[in-house]
Structures are given as C-alpha cells and as structure tokens.
Short mmCIF file of C-alpha atoms in Angstrom, two decimals:
data_model
loop_
_atom_site.label_atom_id
_atom_site.label_comp_id
_atom_site.label_asym_id
_atom_site.label_seq_id
_atom_site.Cartn_x
_atom_site.Cartn_y
_atom_site.Cartn_z
CA MET A 24 36.02 35.22 105.24
CA PHE A 25 39.19 36.74 106.59
CA LEU A 26 39.34 39.71 108.96
CA THR A 27 42.19 42.22 108.58
CA THR A 28 43.48 44.92 110.93
CA SER A 29 45.22 48.02 109.65
CA SER A 30 48.88 48.34 110.61
CA SER A 31 48.32 51.84 111.96
CA LYS A 32 45.66 50.64 114.35
CA ALA A 33 47.87 47.75 115.43
CA ASN A 34 50.80 50.09 116.06
CA ARG A 35 48.58 52.42 118.04
CA HIS A 36 47.81 49.68 120.49
CA ALA A 37 51.35 48.18 120.54
CA PRO A 38 52.65 48.21 124.11
CA PHE A 39 56.15 49.58 123.16
CA ALA A 40 55.23 52.10 120.45
CA ARG A 41 57.58 55.23 120.41
CA LYS A 42 56.84 58.77 119.39
CA THR A 43 58.97 60.21 116.59
CA GLY A 44 60.79 63.62 116.58
CA PHE A 45 62.70 65.65 119.19
CA THR A 46 61.40 67.22 122.32
CA LEU A 47 61.94 70.93 122.90
CA ILE A 48 64.61 70.20 125.50
CA GLU A 49 66.50 67.95 123.10
CA LEU A 50 66.45 70.65 120.41
CA LEU A 51 67.75 73.25 122.85
CA VAL A 52 70.58 70.93 123.87
CA VAL A 53 71.57 70.36 120.24
CA ILE A 54 71.49 74.10 119.50
CA ALA A 55 73.63 74.78 122.58
CA ILE A 56 76.20 72.18 121.50
CA ILE A 57 76.35 73.68 118.00
CA GLY A 58 76.86 77.13 119.54
CA VAL A 59 79.73 75.90 121.72
CA LEU A 60 81.40 74.19 118.76
CA ALA A 61 81.04 77.33 116.64
CA ALA A 62 82.55 79.45 119.41
CA LEU A 63 85.50 77.08 119.56
CA LEU A 64 86.01 76.71 115.82
CA LEU A 65 85.49 80.25 114.51
CA PRO A 66 88.58 81.76 116.18
CA VAL A 67 90.63 78.82 114.91
CA LEU A 68 89.32 79.33 111.39
CA SER A 69 89.96 83.08 111.65
CA ARG A 70 93.53 82.51 112.79
CA GLY A 71 94.00 80.00 110.00
CA LYS A 72 92.79 82.55 107.45
CA GLN A 73 95.09 85.23 108.86
CA LYS A 74 97.99 82.76 108.80
CA ALA A 75 97.31 82.04 105.14
CA GLN A 76 97.21 85.77 104.41
CA GLN A 77 100.48 86.20 106.29
CA SER A 78 102.14 83.47 104.20
CA TYR A 79 100.83 85.10 101.02
CA CYS A 80 102.15 88.48 102.15
CA LEU A 81 105.60 87.10 103.00
CA ASN A 82 105.73 85.45 99.60
CA ASN A 83 104.96 88.84 98.03
CA GLY A 84 107.87 90.33 99.98
CA ARG A 85 110.23 87.63 98.75
CA GLN A 86 109.16 88.18 95.15
CA MET A 87 109.75 91.90 95.45
CA MET A 88 113.20 91.34 96.96
CA THR A 89 114.01 88.96 94.10
CA ALA A 90 113.06 91.74 91.69
CA MET A 91 115.10 94.21 93.75
CA THR A 92 118.15 91.92 93.68
CA THR A 93 117.89 91.50 89.92
CA TYR A 94 117.64 95.27 89.48
CA VAL A 95 120.74 95.74 91.66
CA GLY A 96 122.63 93.20 89.55
CA ASP A 97 121.72 95.08 86.37
CA ASN A 98 122.70 98.49 87.78
CA LYS A 99 126.25 98.20 89.13
CA ASP A 100 125.12 97.18 92.63
CA TYR A 101 122.96 100.31 93.08
CA PHE A 102 119.56 100.09 94.72
CA PRO A 103 116.70 101.75 92.79
CA PRO A 104 115.86 105.40 93.53
CA ASN A 105 113.91 106.02 96.72
CA PRO A 106 113.61 109.82 97.02
CA ASP A 107 112.02 111.67 99.90
CA ASP A 108 109.41 113.66 98.01
CA GLY A 109 106.98 111.07 96.66
CA ASN A 110 107.64 112.24 93.12
CA THR A 111 106.40 110.72 89.91
CA VAL A 112 109.29 111.94 87.76
CA PRO A 113 110.01 109.21 85.18
CA GLY A 114 113.05 107.11 86.02
CA HIS A 115 113.48 108.41 89.55
CA ASN A 116 111.44 106.17 91.81
CA TRP A 117 111.43 102.49 92.65
CA CYS A 118 107.65 102.78 92.99
CA SER A 119 105.60 105.89 92.25
CA GLY A 120 102.28 107.06 93.57
CA ASN A 121 100.65 108.16 96.80
CA ALA A 122 98.60 105.13 97.82
CA GLY A 123 97.12 106.00 101.23
CA ARG A 124 93.48 106.61 102.11
CA GLY A 125 91.97 109.16 99.74
CA GLU A 126 95.22 109.52 97.78
CA PRO A 127 95.22 109.81 93.96
CA GLN A 128 96.75 106.38 93.36
CA GLU A 129 95.04 104.46 96.16
CA PHE A 130 93.18 102.30 93.62
CA ASN A 131 95.38 102.85 90.57
CA PRO A 132 97.63 99.84 89.88
CA ASP A 133 98.60 101.27 86.48
CA VAL A 134 101.49 103.32 87.91
CA LEU A 135 102.97 100.10 89.30
CA LYS A 136 103.03 98.57 85.80
CA ASP A 137 104.68 101.58 84.14
CA PRO A 138 108.44 100.89 83.92
CA THR A 139 109.19 104.62 83.77
CA LEU A 140 107.32 105.34 87.00
CA SER A 141 108.10 102.17 88.93
CA LEU A 142 111.55 100.84 88.14
CA LEU A 143 110.83 97.36 89.51
CA ALA A 144 107.97 96.85 87.04
CA PRO A 145 110.07 95.11 84.34
CA TYR A 146 111.36 92.65 86.93
CA LEU A 147 107.87 91.77 88.16
CA GLN A 148 106.45 91.08 84.68
CA GLY A 149 103.22 92.92 85.35
CA ASN A 150 102.42 91.12 88.61
CA VAL A 151 101.39 94.21 90.57
CA SER A 152 99.50 92.16 93.17
CA VAL A 153 102.80 91.66 95.03
CA PHE A 154 102.71 95.32 96.11
CA HIS A 155 99.58 94.60 98.17
CA CYS A 156 99.22 92.78 101.49
CA PRO A 157 96.06 90.61 101.58
CA GLY A 158 95.54 91.74 105.18
CA ASP A 159 94.89 95.24 103.82
CA LYS A 160 91.13 95.12 103.25
CA ARG A 161 90.68 98.43 101.42
CA THR A 162 88.58 98.27 98.25
CA GLY A 163 87.38 101.01 95.95
CA LEU A 164 86.62 102.06 92.40
CA TYR A 165 89.44 101.74 89.89
CA GLN A 166 91.25 105.10 89.45
CA GLY A 167 93.38 104.34 86.40
CA SER A 168 92.87 105.04 82.71
CA ASN A 169 92.12 101.57 81.33
CA PRO A 170 88.60 101.79 79.80
CA SER A 171 87.89 98.11 80.43
CA MET A 172 88.47 98.60 84.18
CA MET A 173 86.29 101.66 84.66
CA GLY A 174 83.60 101.20 87.29
CA GLN A 175 85.15 98.07 88.75
CA THR A 176 85.82 97.66 92.48
CA ILE A 177 89.39 96.53 93.13
CA PRO A 178 91.75 96.08 96.11
CA ALA A 179 94.07 98.92 97.07
CA ALA A 180 97.07 99.14 94.77
CA ARG A 181 99.88 99.13 97.32
CA THR A 182 100.63 98.38 100.97
CA PHE A 183 104.42 98.00 100.83
CA SER A 184 106.87 100.87 101.34
CA MET A 185 110.68 101.01 101.25
CA ASN A 186 113.04 101.84 104.10
CA GLN A 187 113.94 105.54 103.78
CA ALA A 188 117.54 104.64 104.65
CA VAL A 189 117.83 102.39 101.57
CA GLY A 190 118.01 103.48 97.93
CA THR A 191 119.55 106.10 95.70
CA ILE A 192 118.99 109.64 94.47
CA CYS A 193 120.55 111.65 91.67
CA PRO A 194 123.13 114.41 92.28
CA GLU A 195 120.71 117.12 91.15
CA PHE A 196 118.13 116.06 93.72
CA ASP A 197 120.83 116.00 96.37
CA GLN A 198 121.31 119.75 95.93
CA THR A 199 117.86 120.27 97.46
CA ARG A 200 118.86 118.61 100.74
CA TYR A 201 117.06 119.94 103.81
CA THR A 202 114.69 122.04 101.68
CA GLY A 203 111.27 120.88 100.60
CA TRP A 204 109.94 117.49 99.64
CA ALA A 205 107.98 118.04 96.46
CA ASN A 206 108.92 119.70 93.16
CA SER A 207 112.60 118.91 93.67
CA LYS A 208 114.96 118.50 90.74
CA HIS A 209 115.45 115.01 89.37
CA ALA A 210 117.97 114.50 86.59
CA GLY A 211 120.93 112.31 85.85
CA ALA A 212 121.73 108.84 87.09
CA PRO A 213 120.74 108.00 90.69
CA THR A 214 124.17 107.10 92.03
CA LEU A 215 124.12 108.70 95.49
CA SER A 216 122.67 107.01 98.54
CA VAL A 217 119.49 108.57 99.88
CA ASN A 218 119.63 111.24 102.58
CA GLY A 219 116.96 109.61 104.72
CA ILE A 220 115.99 113.04 105.98
CA CYS A 221 113.90 111.77 108.92
CA LEU A 222 116.61 109.54 110.36
CA ASN A 223 117.78 112.24 112.78
CA SER A 224 114.15 112.80 113.86
CA ARG A 225 114.32 116.41 112.62
CA LYS A 226 113.87 116.04 108.83
CA THR A 227 117.32 117.50 108.20
CA HIS A 228 119.44 114.35 107.92
CA HIS A 229 122.10 114.02 105.23
CA ARG A 230 123.55 110.69 104.25
CA ASP A 231 125.84 109.06 106.80
CA SER A 232 125.61 112.04 109.16
CA PRO A 233 125.52 110.15 111.46
CA TRP A 234 123.06 107.45 110.35
CA ILE A 235 124.17 105.14 107.57
CA THR A 236 122.20 105.21 104.32
CA TYR A 237 122.55 102.37 101.86
CA GLY A 238 122.90 103.14 98.16
CA GLN A 239 124.60 99.87 97.25
CA THR A 240 124.57 96.41 98.73
CA ALA A 241 128.29 96.82 99.42
CA SER A 242 127.43 99.60 101.90
CA ILE A 243 125.38 97.25 104.10
CA ARG A 244 127.75 96.64 106.97
CA ALA A 245 125.66 97.45 110.04
CA PRO A 246 123.10 96.15 110.57
CA GLY A 247 123.92 93.18 108.36
CA PRO A 248 121.84 92.09 105.34
CA ALA A 249 119.85 89.60 107.43
CA MET A 250 118.85 92.36 109.88
CA LEU A 251 118.38 95.40 107.63
CA TRP A 252 114.77 95.58 106.45
CA VAL A 253 114.12 96.98 102.97
CA LEU A 254 110.34 96.65 102.53
CA VAL A 255 107.51 96.84 105.06
CA ASP A 256 103.73 96.57 105.24
CA GLU A 257 102.78 100.14 106.08
CA ASP A 258 99.67 101.05 108.06
CA VAL A 259 97.05 102.42 105.67
CA ASN A 260 96.31 105.43 107.87
CA GLY A 261 99.81 106.80 107.36
CA LEU A 262 100.57 105.42 103.91
CA ASN A 263 101.50 108.04 101.31
CA ASP A 264 104.51 107.80 99.01
CA ALA A 265 106.61 104.65 98.78
CA ALA A 266 109.38 105.75 101.20
CA PHE A 267 108.88 104.76 104.86
CA ALA A 268 110.18 107.49 107.19
CA PHE A 269 111.66 106.54 110.56
CA GLY A 270 113.49 108.64 113.15
CA MET A 271 116.42 107.04 114.98
CA GLU A 272 116.86 109.69 117.68
CA LEU A 273 113.43 110.26 119.23
CA PRO A 274 110.82 107.62 120.16
CA PHE A 275 108.16 108.78 117.72
CA TRP A 276 106.47 107.24 114.67
CA PHE A 277 106.79 109.32 111.50
CA ASP A 278 105.26 106.59 109.34
CA ALA A 279 103.52 103.66 111.02
CA PRO A 280 104.20 99.97 110.32
CA GLY A 281 101.19 97.73 109.85
CA THR A 282 99.53 95.23 112.17
CA TYR A 283 97.80 93.09 109.54
CA HIS A 284 98.89 89.65 110.76
CA ASN A 285 97.53 88.89 114.23
CA GLY A 286 99.12 92.10 115.47
CA GLY A 287 102.27 91.54 113.42
CA CYS A 288 103.88 93.20 110.43
CA GLY A 289 105.54 91.81 107.30
CA PHE A 290 109.14 92.77 106.52
CA ALA A 291 111.47 91.87 103.65
CA PHE A 292 115.20 92.05 104.39
CA ALA A 293 118.31 92.89 102.38
CA ASP A 294 119.41 89.25 102.19
CA GLY A 295 116.15 88.38 100.41
CA HIS A 296 114.24 86.68 103.22
CA SER A 297 110.93 87.92 104.61
CA GLU A 298 109.36 87.46 108.03
CA SER A 299 106.47 88.64 110.15
CA HIS A 300 107.36 90.47 113.35
CA ARG A 301 104.78 90.36 116.15
CA TRP A 302 104.55 93.68 117.98
CA LEU A 303 104.55 93.70 121.78
CA SER A 304 102.03 96.53 121.96
CA THR A 305 98.47 95.71 120.97
CA SER A 306 97.78 99.38 120.22
CA PRO A 307 97.97 100.21 116.50
CA LYS A 308 100.95 102.34 115.51
CA LYS A 309 99.99 105.94 114.73
CA ALA A 310 101.70 107.90 111.97
CA ASN A 311 103.05 111.24 113.20
CA GLY A 312 102.24 110.14 116.72
CA SER A 313 103.90 109.56 120.05
CA LEU A 314 104.36 106.07 121.42
CA ALA A 315 101.31 104.59 123.11
CA ASN A 316 102.90 102.69 126.00
CA PRO A 317 106.12 101.02 127.21
CA GLN A 318 105.51 98.06 124.91
CA ASP A 319 105.25 100.46 121.98
CA TYR A 320 108.64 101.84 123.02
CA GLN A 321 110.12 98.34 122.84
CA ASP A 322 108.60 97.98 119.36
CA TRP A 323 110.21 101.27 118.35
CA LEU A 324 113.58 100.01 119.64
CA TRP A 325 113.23 96.85 117.52
CA MET A 326 112.46 98.95 114.46
CA ARG A 327 115.42 101.20 115.24
CA LEU A 328 117.80 98.24 115.47
CA HIS A 329 116.77 97.04 111.99
CA THR A 330 116.52 100.39 110.14
CA SER A 331 120.05 101.85 110.21
CA ALA A 332 123.15 102.23 112.40
CA ASN A 333 125.37 105.06 113.57
CA ILE A 334 128.33 105.44 111.22
CA SER A 335 130.72 105.91 114.15
CA GLY A 336 129.77 102.54 115.58
CA GLU A 337 128.39 103.99 118.80
CA VAL A 338 125.87 101.89 120.66
CA SER A 339 122.35 103.02 121.37
CA PRO A 340 121.75 104.48 124.83
CA PRO A 341 120.05 101.95 127.12
CA ASN A 342 116.69 102.48 128.74
CA GLY A 343 116.92 105.26 131.30
CA GLY A 344 115.49 108.51 132.52
CA PRO A 345 116.40 112.14 131.92
CA LEU A 346 120.00 112.80 130.96
CA SER A 347 122.49 115.13 132.60
CA GLY A 348 126.02 116.10 131.66
CA SER A 349 127.90 117.83 128.89
CA GLY A 350 130.39 117.17 126.14
CA SER A 351 130.26 113.96 124.18
CA SER A 352 128.57 111.79 126.82
CA PHE A 353 125.66 112.11 129.21
CA LYS A 354 124.70 110.38 132.41
CA TYR A 355 121.35 108.77 133.08
CA ALA A 356 119.58 109.77 136.29
CA SER A 357 118.04 106.33 136.62
CA SER A 358 119.49 103.03 137.79
CA LEU A 359 121.92 103.11 134.86
CA PRO A 360 124.69 105.39 136.18
CA GLN A 361 127.32 104.72 133.54
CA ASN A 362 128.21 107.38 130.99
CA VAL A 363 127.03 106.43 127.51
CA PRO A 364 127.44 108.13 124.14
CA ASP A 365 124.44 110.19 123.16
CA CYS A 366 123.71 108.73 119.72
CA ARG A 367 120.59 110.81 119.20
CA VAL A 368 122.43 113.97 118.26
CA GLY A 369 124.32 114.29 114.99
CA LEU A 370 128.10 114.22 114.93
CA GLY A 371 129.51 117.63 115.82
CA GLN A 372 126.21 118.69 117.40
CA ARG A 373 126.39 117.05 120.82
CA ASN A 374 125.63 119.53 123.56
CA ARG A 375 123.45 119.93 126.61
CA ALA A 376 120.53 121.35 124.66
CA GLY A 377 120.59 118.39 122.31
CA ALA A 378 120.22 115.83 125.08
CA ILE A 379 116.49 115.25 124.86
CA ALA A 380 115.20 112.94 127.56
CA TRP A 381 114.03 109.48 126.60
CA ARG A 382 111.13 108.14 128.57
CA GLN A 383 109.92 104.60 128.53
#
C-alpha cells in the first residue's frame, strides 16, 4: 500500500513557498509610475497632433494658392474679385459667404462649390475641405440645401480669408468707394485692384493712396511675392466675409488672425508657398480690438510688413513715443530723435492733427 500526499499540502509546508499577487504598496508604485509616464507623454502626443494639423492646414493653403495661380493664368494675370462688402453677387467674389460664428454660411459648404459664387471652385474640383483649417474645431448642423445632408453635423465650412489688399473689383463697384459695404453695385469685369478700405485704418482708403493694392501679380513689387501673404487662417470670433481687413496706420486689429497651431497662424503667400507664423504674444488676437501688450504690437508690425507697402517707398516709423513737429516729417520724443516720414497719414494729408501717437 502506497501513501500519497497532496501537492497543495506539500507546498504549504515548503520552506521557501512564496505568496502570489502584488502588495498594496507595489500597486501604488505602479500606478504612480503610469501617472508620471502619462504626464510626460500626453503633451508630446498633443503637440504631435497639433503639428499634424498644422501640416494639413499648410497643405490646404498651398492647394488654394495653386488654384489661385491657375485662375490668374486664365484671366490675364488678374487676381479673382475680393470686394469689401461680403457680397454674394454671382461672379464677383473669390469666395462667398459669411462664415463666422452664428453666420448664415457657417456650416454651409455648398456656396464654396458653386462656381458662380466662389470663383476658385472650378480649380479645386469640389474639394471644399481646403477652405477649412483642422485646428478650427467648430461643428454644427449642415445649413445647405442638399436633402441627403440635412440633420448631419459637419465641420465649419471656412477658416481662410484673403488679404484685403489683394484682388480685384469691377468699375461699377469702384464708384461706391468710401460709402457703404453691402448692397453695392457689381457689374462688368473685375479689372481694377481692390481699394482695401481699411488699409489707412479709417475705412476710407482708395487703391494705392498711399498703400499698394494688388490686382495683378505684376503689381507685386513691395513686399515681394515671397513676403506678401494672400490667404490667412482667421480667428473664428472675428470671421465674417472672405476679405481680411487690416489697418496699416494704427496698431489695432480690424480682423484677427488665428492662433490654431501652438499659438501660430497659417499663411499662404503670393509665390505659392505656405508657412505657419508663431505669434510672440500668447494672448489671442481680438477682432475690432486694441493690442493686448507689447508682444502683440510686435505681432502687428510683422503683419503690417507682410500685408502691403507705401507706394512712395517710405519706411515705417520705428518704435517710439508721442510725435511732435509739422509738415511732412515728425520727431519722436523718445530715444529715437531722428526725423522720420509719417507713413500713417495718406499722401497729401500729413499735418499735425494727423500725427497720432504710437505706443508700444
């Protein structure tokens, strides 16, 4: 007769038997390590995602500039119309529709596909996604007229806007200069460069008086094609029509550029390239708002350098304090004593009253 002993009983009395599982302290250590790793990795993953969105956005800008260049080649070197009134008159806008928060076309991509309302549509072959920056997170119910899309939630239709100093208008619209934005006349071929009415910071600017407006690529002489921006990611809180307004003479944001890419903004330039510019100020730009801080002023100066140039070739006044003097030049009261041309006042309008102080 053989006697047997169960393995469990033998193990129970084994001198080196070990308990299985983790102690509470070991679990807490593991959880703490996981938390530290997550804290280290999540920002990296977030930056990686934003970098991918930035690359996608810049590619959209390049595609739109390719379409713009093809349009220019088909239309005797003229840029597409870019009027100042946000109109939807057929044949008179590079891109129609008010696409800001709560606007009628915020979630209506149909206007971007219509070749009579958006003149770049034939050159984009229906790819309206290029009008949108992936960093723009707005979503909402479809606002168009396609029955199959009704009730669907879609991204916002458009983030990009066009430099108000670039583009064309028709002679009939030009007759309305300085008066009104909406309900203006649009007829005939758009063969005049835009007025860019906000360029003088008073909404009364007329082409090349004194800030250059660019109706044809041949007119791009200063700044050069590699420096003149044509398209920009606009901040959604100021987005309206597809023309981006900027004043060259007072440090003030009419329309606000975006900050979708780690505090940077996507631009597409006249030579066809696109890039993201990182703003110095971490404060978001505010449409129809004063500058937030000295860094915001430096951002405004960068935008100014790349938006237009004075037709007389005068240089911008350097940083300084209040101005004093008379005639065609004024003297800074700060550490910059030299006389400099006052480029903020239109040609023929330079006087003491027009010398508005710049403050950093």
